[in-house]
Amino acid sequence: MRAAAKTNGAIRARLLTLLTLLALLITAFAAATPVAQAADSTDTQAAYLAAQLRTDPVYVTDQLPREIPQSTAPAFAKLAQRTGVATYVLVLPAQATTGAGLLDAVHDRLGKDGLYVLMDESSVTEATAYGVQVPAEDAATVASYELPYDAGPLRSFERFADAIAQGGGKAAARAEAAREKYGEGDEPADLYIGPSDRENQSMLTGLAVTGVPLLMLLLVPYVRRWWRRRPGAAPREQAKGKSKPSGFWILPALALATAVAIILSAPLLFDQTRSSASPPPRAIDLNARLDRVATGLAEDPVYADPESPRVLDTAQLDRLHTRIEKFSSSQGGGPVFVALVPQIFEDESQGDEEAFAAAVRDKLGGKDGVYIVADPLDGYIDVFNYGLGLDTYSSFFDLPESLSYGDAKADEADDHLLGERLDDVMGILDKTARTDEPTTPGDPYPVTDPVTEDDLPPLYYGDFWSALFLGALAALLLFGLAAAVLGIVRRLLRRRNPEPLPTALLPQVSPAAPSLPYLRETATTEIRAMTTAFGTGATADARSLDRYEATMVLVDEASAAGGSGEDLDVLRPAALVVIIVLARATRAALAGDDTTRCCGVNPLHGPAKSSCHVRVSTEGNRRKMLPLCDRCLNDTAPNDYPALLLTLPGQDDESERTPYYEDDLLSAIPDGFTKLGRHVRESVHIH
């Protein structure tokens, strides 16, 4: 019996040992498997959003107070009732909505059927119906194509909800009609104007107030006298012209009445008061995110924004906590606060990381420490020292670009390799020299007032007063031109209109520093090619006509300045570049090409394929989001972009070169051909 018991005990011991080893192997395998962490990255964001929708079916982020404050949530909820089904609305920053399957993940977490709508700061971006029969996709198309880009998210969601309420058949027909209309180039007109547009309105009003009445006083008597003395006029008719008309006071009275009418009617015509659809935010809207981040940092030195995709896994987070604790307890060290929070232009800090860090510090009672702001959406890292005895001037302000902005490998990674880069930042922090006089960033640059930033200045303000004098000069100029035309009207029959010479298309690759003769020759050749393309009987749609007319505005300006249709010597280099770009875009539209933008590094490279953040200067690390051609996108290293950037020669001294985007006429290049054409017309006051 004792032998049997001893044998059974040995067997049980072996089984227990095997089970223990098996459990350890399973644990090690699970820890080494990255799939679980990847799923957790998606589920963390979805779980947070689902929890918010469980409390309220409409969730408006606190990260966009300048564009869509949280206080607009009741307005979204009221509009959602129009759909007739359970509707769940998420309003998030655009970059936070790019994750694949976000609505699916939120629905799975929430576990409720209904219409799920995802919105960013401008419009409806995605809509999916779960367990309900509604035309979600057609309604999203209606909201996208029937409204201009500046309509705002509230108006976009209203159009979406109305299309849902119409039912499947009507929504589908409406979506198809909107899609066809948009495809024909009939895009909805912008609903709002900007400060520069208001300046143009003020100047136009000032020009009209003095220019129109004065032109009436000068031109009407002159034309009447010219008519009476024209060649071939009857002697009796000329004789009558010598008598003084009895109603000589009528014209001055009409001129005065015209001026008064312009002053009274201009505010009715230019009645815009705001430059955006966004409602003014309240104080609670502007402080919501700061309070949330400060509360989180008071409990944990690392705060990860729950609305954004997770960028630090558990191991990276634990290591970061360990390094922060080690630095805090080291000699000359102190607290470190890491805020993994997006920095967006529409947030309370206007995307300024330094202003955000200073505001969070104020919320923490002015607590000294190192504040690290890491953007989980863009991957940018900024470090600020407040009050610690660290010589951080060289350490923080000269951070390698691979740490501050990330390299190509970081750009391709979903987490921007923030875990590794933050670990490197902590390494730099550990090595930073201690000092009795810490270097601090000081006061941040002030951001614009979010409550009044969208208010337009009054119409009778600024440029209006200077335009009064310009209006008088314009009236005198027009009078002189009219007098010259009337003096030679019998001899002027037609202007010479030479046929353009046949020419081959120029290559779509141009030098980064073209000479002025090169630009003139290229512009002349492109004008001929564009005119020839129109003369071949090609079908001209709205896009090609719009681009053609914008090109001819500059050509006509050259003619009016003393040149001819093919003599462009009077035009500035910027105008020559615009002619080349729009002429090529016109021919592309005639050929059926749907490209809407050209390369933002060098507009003469040709059509753009995609957009990317690129460096535009060899000094500093500032970047711009620019559309890139295929060459710049795929065959150019990040540090080579400044050398490829198009620079313009000086009108008088070609050695004085400036980046093209500093010229106001070319500032609309990255926004596409439509806005470039509109900008050209505005520059010569043609609408």
mmCIF file of C-alpha atoms in Angstrom, residues 278-429:
data_model
loop_
_atom_site.group_PDB
_atom_site.id
_atom_site.type_symbol
_atom_site.label_atom_id
_atom_site.label_comp_id
_atom_site.label_asym_id
_atom_site.label_seq_id
_atom_site.Cartn_x
_atom_site.Cartn_y
_atom_site.Cartn_z
ATOM 1 C CA SER A 278 -18.222 77.723 -36.466
ATOM 2 C CA PRO A 279 -20.140 79.224 -33.505
ATOM 3 C CA PRO A 280 -18.142 81.231 -30.952
ATOM 4 C CA PRO A 281 -16.908 78.875 -28.207
ATOM 5 C CA ARG A 282 -17.677 79.407 -24.535
ATOM 6 C CA ALA A 283 -15.135 79.397 -21.735
ATOM 7 C CA ILE A 284 -16.167 75.871 -20.713
ATOM 8 C CA ASP A 285 -15.510 74.685 -24.287
ATOM 9 C CA LEU A 286 -12.029 76.211 -24.345
ATOM 10 C CA ASN A 287 -11.077 74.730 -20.963
ATOM 11 C CA ALA A 288 -12.601 71.252 -21.358
ATOM 12 C CA ARG A 289 -9.575 69.528 -22.888
ATOM 13 C CA LEU A 290 -7.071 71.369 -20.686
ATOM 14 C CA ASP A 291 -8.992 70.299 -17.572
ATOM 15 C CA ARG A 292 -9.145 66.719 -18.826
ATOM 16 C CA VAL A 293 -5.405 66.534 -19.531
ATOM 17 C CA ALA A 294 -4.436 68.281 -16.296
ATOM 18 C CA THR A 295 -6.628 65.929 -14.269
ATOM 19 C CA GLY A 296 -5.021 62.942 -15.947
ATOM 20 C CA LEU A 297 -1.479 64.233 -15.406
ATOM 21 C CA ALA A 298 -2.227 64.907 -11.749
ATOM 22 C CA GLU A 299 -2.910 61.179 -11.362
ATOM 23 C CA ASP A 300 -0.323 59.779 -13.782
ATOM 24 C CA PRO A 301 2.736 61.502 -15.332
ATOM 25 C CA VAL A 302 1.831 59.990 -18.711
ATOM 26 C CA TYR A 303 -1.533 60.940 -20.197
ATOM 27 C CA ALA A 304 -2.666 59.264 -23.430
ATOM 28 C CA ASP A 305 -5.591 60.837 -25.251
ATOM 29 C CA PRO A 306 -8.380 58.219 -25.229
ATOM 30 C CA GLU A 307 -9.969 59.630 -28.404
ATOM 31 C CA SER A 308 -6.852 58.877 -30.446
ATOM 32 C CA PRO A 309 -5.392 55.520 -31.474
ATOM 33 C CA ARG A 310 -3.081 54.044 -28.847
ATOM 34 C CA VAL A 311 0.588 54.586 -29.682
ATOM 35 C CA LEU A 312 2.300 53.104 -26.595
ATOM 36 C CA ASP A 313 1.914 49.467 -25.705
ATOM 37 C CA THR A 314 2.035 48.229 -22.109
ATOM 38 C CA ALA A 315 5.758 47.491 -22.160
ATOM 39 C CA GLN A 316 6.634 50.886 -23.608
ATOM 40 C CA LEU A 317 4.356 52.618 -21.111
ATOM 41 C CA ASP A 318 5.930 50.766 -18.186
ATOM 42 C CA ARG A 319 9.433 51.630 -19.401
ATOM 43 C CA LEU A 320 8.484 55.296 -19.782
ATOM 44 C CA HIS A 321 7.104 55.353 -16.225
ATOM 45 C CA THR A 322 10.310 53.759 -14.947
ATOM 46 C CA ARG A 323 12.522 56.283 -16.697
ATOM 47 C CA ILE A 324 10.389 59.200 -15.472
ATOM 48 C CA GLU A 325 10.590 57.925 -11.903
ATOM 49 C CA LYS A 326 14.351 57.470 -12.213
ATOM 50 C CA PHE A 327 14.828 60.993 -13.543
ATOM 51 C CA SER A 328 12.546 62.490 -10.899
ATOM 52 C CA SER A 329 14.626 60.961 -8.125
ATOM 53 C CA SER A 330 18.011 61.794 -9.683
ATOM 54 C CA GLN A 331 20.134 64.716 -8.533
ATOM 55 C CA GLY A 332 18.935 67.923 -10.178
ATOM 56 C CA GLY A 333 15.971 66.103 -11.708
ATOM 57 C CA GLY A 334 12.286 66.617 -11.105
ATOM 58 C CA PRO A 335 8.802 65.818 -12.365
ATOM 59 C CA VAL A 336 8.237 64.889 -15.999
ATOM 60 C CA PHE A 337 4.778 65.165 -17.566
ATOM 61 C CA VAL A 338 4.103 63.479 -20.904
ATOM 62 C CA ALA A 339 0.912 64.498 -22.739
ATOM 63 C CA LEU A 340 0.122 62.240 -25.716
ATOM 64 C CA VAL A 341 -2.467 64.653 -27.083
ATOM 65 C CA PRO A 342 -3.121 65.843 -30.679
ATOM 66 C CA GLN A 343 -2.166 69.411 -31.545
ATOM 67 C CA ILE A 344 -4.757 70.718 -33.994
ATOM 68 C CA PHE A 345 -5.207 74.227 -35.401
ATOM 69 C CA GLU A 346 -8.841 74.195 -34.279
ATOM 70 C CA ASP A 347 -8.046 73.390 -30.629
ATOM 71 C CA GLU A 348 -7.961 75.874 -27.749
ATOM 72 C CA SER A 349 -4.210 76.489 -28.260
ATOM 73 C CA GLN A 350 -4.483 76.850 -32.061
ATOM 74 C CA GLY A 351 -2.088 73.927 -32.515
ATOM 75 C CA ASP A 352 0.700 75.705 -30.606
ATOM 76 C CA GLU A 353 2.473 73.074 -28.483
ATOM 77 C CA GLU A 354 4.184 75.665 -26.296
ATOM 78 C CA ALA A 355 0.905 77.455 -25.546
ATOM 79 C CA PHE A 356 -0.701 74.093 -24.761
ATOM 80 C CA ALA A 357 2.094 73.084 -22.385
ATOM 81 C CA ALA A 358 1.942 76.448 -20.601
ATOM 82 C CA ALA A 359 -1.842 76.190 -20.232
ATOM 83 C CA VAL A 360 -1.640 72.641 -18.817
ATOM 84 C CA ARG A 361 1.020 73.789 -16.362
ATOM 85 C CA ASP A 362 -1.283 76.588 -15.212
ATOM 86 C CA LYS A 363 -4.048 74.031 -14.690
ATOM 87 C CA LEU A 364 -1.622 72.025 -12.550
ATOM 88 C CA GLY A 365 -1.109 75.041 -10.301
ATOM 89 C CA GLY A 366 2.101 76.194 -12.001
ATOM 90 C CA LYS A 367 3.951 73.024 -11.061
ATOM 91 C CA ASP A 368 7.570 73.030 -12.238
ATOM 92 C CA GLY A 369 8.844 70.169 -14.352
ATOM 93 C CA VAL A 370 9.638 68.993 -17.846
ATOM 94 C CA TYR A 371 6.529 68.970 -20.040
ATOM 95 C CA ILE A 372 6.668 66.717 -23.101
ATOM 96 C CA VAL A 373 3.947 67.162 -25.724
ATOM 97 C CA ALA A 374 3.733 64.230 -28.164
ATOM 98 C CA ASP A 375 1.152 64.275 -30.943
ATOM 99 C CA PRO A 376 -0.221 60.716 -31.452
ATOM 100 C CA LEU A 377 -1.708 61.682 -34.833
ATOM 101 C CA ASP A 378 1.240 63.501 -36.478
ATOM 102 C CA GLY A 379 4.015 62.034 -34.341
ATOM 103 C CA TYR A 380 5.613 65.389 -33.434
ATOM 104 C CA ILE A 381 7.414 65.750 -30.075
ATOM 105 C CA ASP A 382 8.138 69.018 -28.237
ATOM 106 C CA VAL A 383 9.889 69.385 -24.868
ATOM 107 C CA PHE A 384 9.636 72.348 -22.466
ATOM 108 C CA ASN A 385 11.370 72.883 -19.135
ATOM 109 C CA TYR A 386 9.661 74.971 -16.482
ATOM 110 C CA GLY A 387 11.751 75.695 -13.415
ATOM 111 C CA LEU A 388 14.002 72.623 -13.200
ATOM 112 C CA GLY A 389 17.759 73.161 -12.820
ATOM 113 C CA LEU A 390 18.566 71.959 -16.314
ATOM 114 C CA ASP A 391 20.632 73.527 -19.074
ATOM 115 C CA THR A 392 18.021 72.652 -21.671
ATOM 116 C CA TYR A 393 18.759 75.285 -24.290
ATOM 117 C CA SER A 394 20.956 73.110 -26.476
ATOM 118 C CA SER A 395 19.403 69.808 -25.403
ATOM 119 C CA PHE A 396 15.800 70.688 -26.201
ATOM 120 C CA PHE A 397 16.069 73.317 -28.898
ATOM 121 C CA ASP A 398 18.506 71.283 -30.991
ATOM 122 C CA LEU A 399 16.711 67.946 -30.840
ATOM 123 C CA PRO A 400 17.465 65.815 -33.900
ATOM 124 C CA GLU A 401 14.771 65.978 -36.540
ATOM 125 C CA SER A 402 14.304 62.228 -36.240
ATOM 126 C CA LEU A 403 13.150 62.791 -32.643
ATOM 127 C CA SER A 404 11.145 66.000 -33.102
ATOM 128 C CA TYR A 405 9.384 65.107 -36.347
ATOM 129 C CA GLY A 406 10.296 61.503 -37.017
ATOM 130 C CA ASP A 407 12.048 60.009 -40.015
ATOM 131 C CA ALA A 408 10.621 58.137 -42.989
ATOM 132 C CA LYS A 409 10.357 54.942 -40.954
ATOM 133 C CA ALA A 410 8.395 56.743 -38.245
ATOM 134 C CA ASP A 411 6.072 58.290 -40.833
ATOM 135 C CA GLU A 412 5.204 54.846 -42.159
ATOM 136 C CA ALA A 413 4.516 53.361 -38.712
ATOM 137 C CA ASP A 414 0.998 53.653 -37.270
ATOM 138 C CA ASP A 415 2.417 54.617 -33.863
ATOM 139 C CA HIS A 416 5.066 56.944 -35.389
ATOM 140 C CA LEU A 417 7.553 54.967 -33.244
ATOM 141 C CA LEU A 418 6.681 57.308 -30.388
ATOM 142 C CA GLY A 419 7.628 54.708 -27.789
ATOM 143 C CA GLU A 420 11.207 54.451 -29.049
ATOM 144 C CA ARG A 421 11.524 58.194 -29.669
ATOM 145 C CA LEU A 422 10.205 59.124 -26.212
ATOM 146 C CA ASP A 423 12.712 56.694 -24.742
ATOM 147 C CA ASP A 424 15.463 58.527 -26.649
ATOM 148 C CA VAL A 425 14.152 61.877 -25.382
ATOM 149 C CA MET A 426 14.381 60.590 -21.805
ATOM 150 C CA GLY A 427 17.941 59.532 -22.555
ATOM 151 C CA ILE A 428 18.776 63.075 -23.649
ATOM 152 C CA LEU A 429 17.043 64.389 -20.554
#
